[in-house]
Short mmCIF file of C-alpha atoms in Angstrom, two decimals:
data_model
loop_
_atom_site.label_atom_id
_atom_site.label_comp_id
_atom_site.label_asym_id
_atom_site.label_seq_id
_atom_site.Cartn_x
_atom_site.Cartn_y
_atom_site.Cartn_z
CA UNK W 1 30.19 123.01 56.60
CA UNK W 2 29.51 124.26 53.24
CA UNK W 3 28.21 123.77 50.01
CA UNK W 4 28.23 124.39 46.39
CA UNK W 5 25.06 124.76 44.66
CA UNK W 6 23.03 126.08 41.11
CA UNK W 7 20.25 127.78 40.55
CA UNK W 8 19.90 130.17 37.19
CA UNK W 9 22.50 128.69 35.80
CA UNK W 10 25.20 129.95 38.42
CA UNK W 11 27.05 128.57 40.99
CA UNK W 12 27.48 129.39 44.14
CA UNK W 13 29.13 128.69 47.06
CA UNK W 14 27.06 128.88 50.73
CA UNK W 15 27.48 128.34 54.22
CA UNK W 16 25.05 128.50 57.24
CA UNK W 17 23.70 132.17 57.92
CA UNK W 18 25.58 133.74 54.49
CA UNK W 19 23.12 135.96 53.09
CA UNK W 20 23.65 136.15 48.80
CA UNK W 21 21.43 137.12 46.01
CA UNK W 22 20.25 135.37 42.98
CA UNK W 23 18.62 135.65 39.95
CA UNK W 24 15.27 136.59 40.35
CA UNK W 25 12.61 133.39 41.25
CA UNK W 26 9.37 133.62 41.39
CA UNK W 27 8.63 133.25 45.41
CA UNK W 28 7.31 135.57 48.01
CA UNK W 29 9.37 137.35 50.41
CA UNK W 30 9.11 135.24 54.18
CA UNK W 31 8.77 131.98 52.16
CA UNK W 32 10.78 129.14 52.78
CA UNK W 33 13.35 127.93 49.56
CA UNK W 34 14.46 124.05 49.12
CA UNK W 35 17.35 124.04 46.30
CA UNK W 36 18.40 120.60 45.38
CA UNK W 37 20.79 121.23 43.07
CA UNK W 38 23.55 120.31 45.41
CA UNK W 39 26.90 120.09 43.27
CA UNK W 40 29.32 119.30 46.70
CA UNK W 41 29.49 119.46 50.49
CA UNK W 42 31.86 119.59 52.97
CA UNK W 43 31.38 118.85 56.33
CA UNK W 44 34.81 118.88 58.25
CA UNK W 45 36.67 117.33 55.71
CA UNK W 46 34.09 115.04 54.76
CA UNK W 47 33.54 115.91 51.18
CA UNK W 48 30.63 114.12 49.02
CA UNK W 49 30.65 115.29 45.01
CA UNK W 50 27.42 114.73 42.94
CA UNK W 51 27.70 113.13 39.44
CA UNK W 52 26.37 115.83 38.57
CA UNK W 53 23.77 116.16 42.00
CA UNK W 54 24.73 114.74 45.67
CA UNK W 55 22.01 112.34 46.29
CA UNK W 56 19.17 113.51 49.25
CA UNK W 57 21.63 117.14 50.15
CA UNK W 58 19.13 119.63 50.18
CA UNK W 59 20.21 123.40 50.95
CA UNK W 60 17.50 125.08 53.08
CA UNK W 61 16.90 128.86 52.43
CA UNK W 62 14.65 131.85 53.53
CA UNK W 63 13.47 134.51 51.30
CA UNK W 64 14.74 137.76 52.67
CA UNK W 65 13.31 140.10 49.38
CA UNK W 66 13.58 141.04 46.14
CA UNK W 67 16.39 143.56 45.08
CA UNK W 68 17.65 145.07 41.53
CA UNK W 69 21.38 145.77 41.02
CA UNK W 70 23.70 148.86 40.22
CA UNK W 71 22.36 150.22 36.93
CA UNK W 72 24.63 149.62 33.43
CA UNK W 73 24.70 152.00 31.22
CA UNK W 74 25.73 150.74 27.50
CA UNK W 75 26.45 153.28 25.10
CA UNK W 76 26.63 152.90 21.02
CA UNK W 77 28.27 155.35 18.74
CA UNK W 78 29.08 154.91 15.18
CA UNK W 79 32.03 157.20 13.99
CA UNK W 80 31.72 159.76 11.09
CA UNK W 81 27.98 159.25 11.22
CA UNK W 82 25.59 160.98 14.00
CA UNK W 83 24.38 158.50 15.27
CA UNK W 84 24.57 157.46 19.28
CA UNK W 85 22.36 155.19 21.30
CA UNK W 86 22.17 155.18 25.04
CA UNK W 87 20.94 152.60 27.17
CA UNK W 88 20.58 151.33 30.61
CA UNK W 89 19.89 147.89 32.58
CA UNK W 90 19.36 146.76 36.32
CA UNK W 91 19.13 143.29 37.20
CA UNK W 92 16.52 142.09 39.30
CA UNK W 93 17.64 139.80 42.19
CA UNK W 94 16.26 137.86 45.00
CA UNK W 95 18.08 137.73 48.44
CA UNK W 96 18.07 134.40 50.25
CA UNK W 97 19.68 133.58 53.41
CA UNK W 98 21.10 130.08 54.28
CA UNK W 99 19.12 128.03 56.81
CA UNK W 100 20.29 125.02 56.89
CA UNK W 101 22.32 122.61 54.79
CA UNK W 102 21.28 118.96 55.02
CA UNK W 103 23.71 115.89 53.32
#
């Protein structure tokens, strides 16, 4: 069984037990996560697509912690001037893991 769901504007796809990270939310690490933006499930063949939400699917989650990502570094340089600019970004993320999914 398996599921496709959104939350900040991505989408992902989860199963039972997967453990993924999204954008930061503002929740507590232990706490327990409802999402109910369920775009499709599958159980077994069975597949039910939302227009745009499946009606009463809820995807259960646990909050396993907050994480940040690989740092980016973005550079600027103009030619034939002196003139660089360096600068670096990490992502914050929080790390769910997939309780349950009910359809």
């Amino acid at each position: 069984m398996f599921a496709i769901i959104e939350t900040g504007g991505k989408q992902y796809r989860v199963e039972e037990g997967l453990e993924f990270n999204v954008d930061l939310l503002k929740v507590e690490a232990g706490d327990k996560l409802a999402l109910d933006k369920v775009l499709l499930v599958d159980k077994d063949g069975d597949t039910k697509v939302g227009a745009p939400y499946v009606d009463g699917a809820q995807v259960e989650c646990e909050v396993l912690g907050h994480t940040r990502g690989k740092k980016v570094i973005v550079f600027h340089k103009l030619p034939k001037k002196d003139a660089r600019k360096t600068q670096g970004h990490r992502h914050d993320y929080t790390q769910l893991k997939v309780k349950s999914i009910k359809a």
